[in-house]
Coordinates of C-alpha atoms in Angstrom, one line a residue:
M15 CA 55.3 6.3 7.2
P16 CA 54.2 3.4 5.0
R17 CA 51.9 2.9 8.0
F18 CA 49.7 5.6 8.4
G19 CA 49.2 5.6 4.3
A20 CA 48.4 1.8 5.0
T21 CA 45.6 3.0 8.2
W22 CA 44.3 6.2 5.9
A23 CA 43.5 3.5 3.4
V24 CA 41.8 1.3 5.3
A25 CA 40.0 4.2 6.6
L26 CA 38.8 5.3 3.4
L27 CA 37.9 1.8 2.0
L28 CA 35.3 1.3 5.4
V29 CA 33.6 4.2 4.8
A30 CA 33.1 4.2 1.5
G31 CA 32.0 0.6 1.7
L32 CA 29.3 2.4 4.6
G33 CA 28.6 4.8 1.8
S34 CA 28.1 2.4 -0.6
T35 CA 26.2 0.0 1.4
F36 CA 23.6 2.3 2.9
L37 CA 23.0 4.1 -0.9
F38 CA 22.2 0.7 -2.5
C39 CA 20.2 -0.1 1.1
E40 CA 18.5 2.8 1.3
Y41 CA 18.0 4.4 -2.2
L42 CA 19.7 1.9 -5.3
I43 CA 17.8 -1.0 -4.6
Y44 CA 14.5 0.1 -5.2
F45 CA 15.2 0.6 -8.6
P46 CA 16.2 -2.4 -10.0
A47 CA 13.2 -4.2 -8.1
I48 CA 10.8 -1.9 -9.7
F49 CA 12.5 -1.4 -13.1
Q50 CA 11.3 -5.3 -13.4
C51 CA 7.6 -4.5 -13.1
A52 CA 5.8 -3.7 -16.9
W53 CA 1.7 -2.1 -17.1
P54 CA 0.2 -5.1 -18.6
V55 CA -1.4 -5.2 -21.5
V56 CA -5.5 -4.9 -22.7
A57 CA -6.9 -7.4 -24.6
S58 CA -9.6 -5.9 -26.7
H59 CA -11.0 -8.2 -29.2
G60 CA -8.6 -10.0 -29.6
R61 CA -5.6 -6.4 -30.8
A62 CA -3.5 -4.9 -27.3
A63 CA -5.7 -1.8 -26.3
G64 CA -2.7 0.6 -24.9
G65 CA -1.7 3.9 -25.1
D66 CA -4.1 6.8 -24.1
D67 CA -6.7 3.4 -24.9
A68 CA -6.2 2.4 -21.3
V69 CA -6.4 4.3 -17.6
R70 CA -2.7 3.0 -15.5
A71 CA -3.9 2.8 -12.4
M72 CA -1.8 1.9 -9.3
V73 CA -3.5 0.5 -6.1
L74 CA -1.7 -0.1 -3.4
S75 CA -3.3 -0.5 0.4
D76 CA -2.5 -0.3 4.7
T77 CA 0.1 1.8 4.7
H78 CA -0.4 2.6 8.8
L79 CA 1.7 5.0 9.3
L80 CA 2.9 4.8 13.2
G81 CA 1.1 7.7 15.2
A82 CA 2.2 9.5 18.6
V83 CA 1.1 6.2 20.5
G84 CA 2.2 3.3 19.8
G85 CA 5.1 4.3 17.3
H86 CA 8.7 4.0 18.6
W87 CA 10.4 6.8 16.3
F88 CA 13.2 5.1 14.8
D89 CA 9.6 1.9 13.6
K90 CA 8.5 5.3 11.7
L91 CA 12.1 6.5 10.3
R92 CA 12.6 3.2 8.8
R93 CA 9.4 1.3 7.9
E94 CA 7.8 5.2 5.8
W95 CA 11.1 5.7 4.9
Q96 CA 10.9 2.5 2.9
M97 CA 7.3 3.3 1.2
E98 CA 8.4 6.5 0.5
R99 CA 11.0 6.0 -1.3
A100 CA 8.7 2.1 -2.6
F101 CA 6.1 5.4 -3.6
Q102 CA 8.9 8.1 -5.2
T103 CA 10.5 5.0 -7.9
A104 CA 7.2 3.8 -8.0
L105 CA 5.8 7.5 -9.6
W106 CA 9.2 8.3 -11.3
L107 CA 9.6 4.9 -13.4
L108 CA 6.0 4.0 -14.3
K109 CA 4.1 7.3 -14.4
P110 CA 0.6 5.4 -13.0
E111 CA -2.7 8.4 -14.2
I112 CA -4.2 7.6 -10.8
V113 CA -3.5 6.3 -7.3
F114 CA -6.2 4.2 -5.2
I115 CA -4.5 3.9 -1.1
L116 CA -7.1 1.5 0.0
G117 CA -7.8 2.5 4.0
D118 CA -5.4 2.3 6.9
I119 CA -4.0 4.7 6.1
F120 CA -3.0 6.1 10.0
D121 CA -2.8 3.3 12.2
E122 CA -4.0 5.5 15.0
G123 CA -6.9 7.7 13.5
K124 CA -9.5 6.0 15.3
W125 CA -7.7 7.3 18.7
S126 CA -5.3 10.5 17.3
S127 CA -5.5 13.6 18.8
Q128 CA -5.9 17.1 16.1
K129 CA -2.4 17.7 17.1
H130 CA -1.2 13.8 16.2
W131 CA -4.1 14.2 13.5
E132 CA -2.2 17.0 11.8
D133 CA 1.8 15.2 12.1
D134 CA 0.3 12.3 10.4
V135 CA -1.5 14.2 7.9
R136 CA 1.5 15.9 7.1
R137 CA 4.2 12.9 7.2
F138 CA 1.5 11.5 5.2
H139 CA 1.5 14.1 2.4
R140 CA 5.6 14.5 2.3
M141 CA 5.4 10.8 2.1
F142 CA 3.0 10.5 -0.9
R143 CA 3.8 13.9 -2.6
H144 CA 3.1 13.4 -6.5
S145 CA 3.0 15.6 -9.4
T146 CA -0.6 17.1 -11.4
D147 CA -0.2 14.5 -13.9
T148 CA -1.0 11.5 -11.6
E149 CA -4.3 11.9 -9.1
L150 CA -3.9 10.3 -5.5
V151 CA -7.0 8.4 -4.8
V152 CA -7.6 7.4 -1.2
L153 CA -10.0 5.1 0.4
V154 CA -11.1 5.1 4.1
G155 CA -10.0 2.4 6.5
N156 CA -11.3 1.1 10.3
H157 CA -7.6 1.9 11.4
D158 CA -8.2 5.9 10.0
I159 CA -11.7 6.0 11.6
G160 CA -12.4 3.2 14.3
F161 CA -14.2 0.1 13.5
H162 CA -17.7 0.0 13.3
Y163 CA -18.3 1.0 16.8
E164 CA -15.8 3.8 17.2
M165 CA -16.4 5.5 14.0
D166 CA -18.8 9.2 14.4
W167 CA -19.1 11.9 12.0
F168 CA -16.0 13.5 14.1
K169 CA -13.6 11.5 12.1
L170 CA -15.3 10.5 9.3
Q171 CA -15.4 14.1 8.3
R172 CA -11.9 14.9 9.3
F173 CA -10.7 13.0 7.0
E174 CA -12.8 13.1 4.4
K175 CA -12.0 17.1 4.4
V176 CA -8.0 16.0 4.3
F177 CA -8.4 14.1 1.3
N178 CA -10.9 17.1 -0.3
A179 CA -14.1 14.1 -0.8
S180 CA -16.6 11.9 0.2
S181 CA -15.8 8.8 1.6
T182 CA -18.6 6.7 -1.0
R183 CA -18.4 7.8 -4.5
M184 CA -18.1 7.0 -7.8
V185 CA -14.2 8.3 -9.7
T186 CA -14.7 8.0 -13.7
K187 CA -11.5 8.4 -15.9
K188 CA -11.6 8.1 -19.5
G189 CA -14.7 6.2 -19.8
V190 CA -13.7 3.9 -17.2
N191 CA -15.8 3.8 -13.3
F192 CA -14.1 3.3 -10.2
L193 CA -16.8 2.1 -7.5
L194 CA -15.8 3.7 -4.2
V195 CA -17.1 2.3 -0.7
N196 CA -16.5 3.0 2.3
S197 CA -16.6 0.0 3.8
V198 CA -15.9 0.3 7.8
A199 CA -19.8 1.8 7.3
L200 CA -21.5 -1.6 5.4
H201 CA -22.6 -3.3 9.0
G202 CA -26.4 -3.1 8.5
D203 CA -27.4 -1.8 11.4
G204 CA -29.2 1.2 10.9
C205 CA -26.9 4.2 12.7
P206 CA -26.5 6.7 11.5
I207 CA -23.9 6.8 9.2
C208 CA -24.2 3.6 7.9
Q209 CA -27.6 4.7 6.4
S210 CA -26.2 8.2 4.6
V211 CA -23.7 5.5 3.2
E212 CA -26.6 2.7 2.2
K213 CA -28.4 5.4 0.4
E214 CA -25.3 6.7 -1.4
L215 CA -24.8 3.1 -2.5
I216 CA -28.4 3.3 -3.4
R217 CA -28.5 6.1 -5.4
L218 CA -25.0 5.1 -7.1
S219 CA -26.1 1.8 -8.8
K220 CA -29.7 3.5 -9.4
D221 CA -27.7 5.9 -11.9
L222 CA -24.8 3.7 -12.7
N223 CA -27.8 0.9 -13.9
C224 CA -30.5 3.2 -15.7
S225 CA -27.0 4.8 -17.7
L226 CA -26.1 1.1 -18.8
Q227 CA -29.7 0.9 -19.0
S228 CA -30.1 3.5 -21.9
S229 CA -27.3 1.3 -24.2
Q230 CA -28.5 -2.1 -23.3
K231 CA -32.0 -2.4 -22.5
G232 CA -33.0 -4.1 -18.8
V233 CA -30.5 -3.9 -16.5
G234 CA -31.2 -3.9 -13.4
S235 CA -34.5 -4.2 -10.3
L236 CA -33.1 -0.3 -9.6
T237 CA -34.0 1.7 -12.4
E238 CA -37.5 1.8 -13.4
N239 CA -37.2 5.9 -12.3
C240 CA -34.0 6.8 -13.6
D241 CA -35.5 10.9 -14.3
G242 CA -33.1 13.7 -12.6
A243 CA -30.1 10.7 -13.1
Q244 CA -26.9 11.1 -13.2
T245 CA -24.7 9.6 -16.4
Y246 CA -21.9 7.9 -16.4
P247 CA -20.2 5.7 -19.2
P248 CA -21.9 2.5 -19.9
S249 CA -19.3 0.2 -17.9
Y250 CA -19.6 -1.7 -14.8
P251 CA -17.3 -0.5 -12.1
I252 CA -14.6 -1.8 -11.1
M253 CA -15.6 -1.4 -6.5
L254 CA -12.1 -0.9 -3.9
Q255 CA -12.7 -0.8 -0.5
H256 CA -11.0 -1.8 2.4
Y257 CA -12.8 -5.2 3.8
P258 CA -13.1 -7.5 2.2
L259 CA -16.0 -8.9 0.6
F260 CA -17.4 -12.3 2.5
R261 CA -15.2 -15.4 2.4
V262 CA -14.4 -17.8 5.2
S263 CA -10.8 -17.9 5.1
D264 CA -7.9 -17.7 3.2
A265 CA -7.4 -21.1 2.5
G266 CA -7.7 -21.2 -1.2
C267 CA -5.1 -18.3 -1.6
T268 CA -2.0 -19.3 -3.1
G269 CA 1.6 -16.9 -4.4
Q270 CA 4.3 -15.5 -1.7
D271 CA 2.5 -12.8 -1.3
A272 CA -0.6 -14.6 0.2
A273 CA -0.6 -15.2 4.2
P274 CA 1.1 -17.9 5.8
A275 CA 0.4 -21.4 5.3
E276 CA -0.7 -21.9 9.5
E277 CA -2.9 -18.6 9.3
R278 CA -5.3 -19.2 6.4
H279 CA -6.9 -21.8 7.4
L280 CA -8.0 -19.5 10.2
L281 CA -11.8 -18.7 10.2
F282 CA -13.1 -15.1 9.0
R283 CA -15.2 -13.1 11.7
E284 CA -18.6 -10.8 9.9
K285 CA -18.2 -7.1 9.8
Y286 CA -14.7 -8.0 11.9
D287 CA -12.1 -9.6 9.3
V288 CA -15.0 -9.0 5.9
L289 CA -17.6 -7.9 5.3
S290 CA -20.8 -9.2 6.5
K291 CA -22.3 -12.1 3.6
E292 CA -26.0 -9.6 3.9
A293 CA -23.7 -6.2 2.6
S294 CA -21.9 -8.6 0.2
Q295 CA -24.5 -9.9 -1.9
R296 CA -26.1 -6.6 -1.5
L297 CA -22.7 -5.0 -3.6
L298 CA -22.3 -7.4 -6.4
Q299 CA -26.3 -6.9 -6.9
W300 CA -26.5 -3.2 -6.8
F301 CA -23.4 -3.0 -9.5
R302 CA -21.9 -6.4 -10.4
P303 CA -18.7 -4.6 -10.5
R304 CA -16.1 -6.8 -12.7
L305 CA -12.9 -6.8 -10.6
I306 CA -13.2 -6.0 -6.8
L307 CA -9.9 -4.7 -5.2
S308 CA -10.2 -4.7 -1.3
G309 CA -6.9 -4.5 1.4
H310 CA -7.7 -5.2 5.0
T311 CA -5.5 -8.9 5.8
H312 CA -2.5 -7.2 4.8
S313 CA -2.1 -10.6 2.3
G314 CA -3.2 -11.5 -1.0
C315 CA -5.5 -12.8 -2.3
E316 CA -8.0 -14.2 -5.5
V317 CA -11.3 -14.4 -5.2
L318 CA -14.0 -15.6 -7.4
H319 CA -17.7 -15.1 -5.7
E320 CA -20.7 -16.8 -7.2
N321 CA -18.5 -18.4 -9.7
K322 CA -17.9 -14.6 -11.9
Y323 CA -16.8 -11.8 -10.1
V324 CA -14.1 -11.2 -8.9
E325 CA -11.3 -10.5 -6.4
I326 CA -8.2 -9.6 -6.1
S327 CA -7.1 -8.4 -2.0
V328 CA -4.2 -6.6 -2.1
P329 CA -1.3 -6.9 0.4
S330 CA -0.2 -4.2 2.8
F331 CA 2.3 -1.7 1.4
S332 CA 4.8 -1.6 4.7
W333 CA 7.8 -3.7 5.7
R334 CA 5.5 -3.8 9.6
N335 CA 3.1 -5.6 8.0
R336 CA 4.7 -7.5 6.4
N337 CA 8.7 -9.1 4.9
N338 CA 7.3 -8.5 1.2
P339 CA 4.9 -5.7 0.6
S340 CA 3.9 -5.5 -3.5
F341 CA 1.0 -2.8 -5.4
I342 CA -0.9 -4.0 -8.0
L343 CA -0.3 -2.5 -11.4
A344 CA -3.6 -2.3 -13.8
S345 CA -4.4 -2.0 -17.3
V346 CA -7.9 0.0 -17.5
S347 CA -10.9 0.7 -20.7
A348 CA -13.5 0.6 -20.5
Q349 CA -14.9 -2.9 -21.7
H350 CA -11.6 -4.5 -20.1
H351 CA -9.0 -4.8 -17.8
A352 CA -5.2 -6.1 -16.9
L353 CA -3.2 -6.8 -14.5
S354 CA 0.5 -7.4 -12.7
K355 CA 1.9 -7.5 -9.7
C356 CA 4.9 -5.5 -8.6
F357 CA 7.0 -6.5 -5.5
L358 CA 9.1 -3.9 -3.1
P359 CA 12.8 -5.5 -1.9
E360 CA 12.1 -7.6 1.2
E361 CA 13.5 -6.4 4.3
S362 CA 15.3 -9.4 5.1
T363 CA 17.1 -8.4 2.2
V364 CA 18.0 -5.4 2.9
I365 CA 19.4 -6.4 6.7
G366 CA 21.1 -9.0 5.3
V367 CA 23.2 -6.8 2.8
Y368 CA 23.6 -4.7 5.9
C369 CA 24.5 -8.3 7.8
S370 CA 27.1 -9.1 5.4
A371 CA 28.3 -5.6 4.2
G372 CA 29.4 -5.3 7.9
A373 CA 30.6 -8.7 8.8
C374 CA 33.5 -7.5 5.5
L375 CA 34.1 -4.4 7.5
L376 CA 35.0 -5.7 10.2
L377 CA 37.0 -8.9 9.0
L378 CA 38.8 -6.3 7.0
L379 CA 39.7 -4.2 10.0
L380 CA 41.1 -6.8 11.8
L381 CA 42.9 -8.0 9.3
H382 CA 44.6 -4.5 9.2
C383 CA 45.0 -4.3 13.1
L384 CA 46.6 -8.3 12.7
C385 CA 49.2 -6.2 10.2
L386 CA 49.2 -3.8 12.2
K387 CA 50.1 -5.1 15.3
G388 CA 52.1 -8.3 13.8
L389 CA 54.8 -4.9 12.3
L390 CA 54.6 -3.1 15.7
Q391 CA 56.3 -6.3 17.1
C392 CA 58.9 -6.8 14.2
L393 CA 59.3 -3.7 14.1
S394 CA 60.2 -3.8 18.1
L395 CA 62.1 -6.9 17.7
C396 CA 64.5 -4.7 15.6
L397 CA 64.9 -2.4 18.7
L398 CA 65.6 -5.0 21.4
G399 CA 67.9 -6.7 19.1
K400 CA 69.9 -3.6 17.5
H401 CA 70.3 -2.7 21.0
K402 CA 71.6 -5.9 23.2
S403 CA 75.0 -5.8 20.0
L404 CA 75.2 -2.7 21.3

């Protein structure tokens, strides 16, 4: 009887150990990681601007939901579950007012069939579900509609229809202008989509500069004729896009989420890894953004363009692209902003916890088997001794 009692106790310990390890690694681990994050405080004229004065914006990038062609089912299950739990935990703990995803939502949008596209969209809406208190704004990336040579009107309009908005537009919240740029279409070769996007950017630039001109005289070269211009709050925008502005490489990037040391000196290709010099200069000239947020590289970086325009590259949100995903928390008022970075649990940590728990449970089972074997041997010797005495 004691033998069976010990066996049941060990079995219960194994089940409890497996269950608690799974619960910790798949649910609870996100809470202590994200609980450490906090909204930065915006300083305004020597005072802290908080509460309703600043927009609380959460910015992430490059989710790369795997498609039907190149996505293994376990890869989908593991990495998409990680993103879903991280996103839902962040919403619950941090309560952002607006969330921006900087493109490459899907991994195979550039070639997926309509059936596979609809399946990818369904999974996206399940993973990134949110309440009406949070606005979700999605930008287009090269994996969503293809690189410049792959994109067409059908793919672009399919993407815009799903997210119910133009891929190039201005989003205004609490007097803060957020400029969304379709950077995939900034090739400058006169393609129809490129012409359409550039025309829209020029219109937005004119409208914004007219609004600035009405509050401070003589701003910009595109403000000669402001008749019929749409009115925006008179503040320089925060520019969001998928491709980074032109830079030679990531050589100047530092921090735990920067590209690996052996990759930082690799030269970037214009119109593939980063925007061209010409497109970058035009965007800076037209909008003079106070902050640029971009994705695409999957690694973090801070760059200062022309000694006055700060660009932050936001790392990938998926374990598939990096061991330590993260996102940006931005507190933005009409004239000021502050940023902080929030790191998710590392995939290597989760694997390490599983391996350690598995090793401990295996050791417990092995010890139990050895003890059980020893007990059986002892009983057999005792029985054999009694048989001989008879």
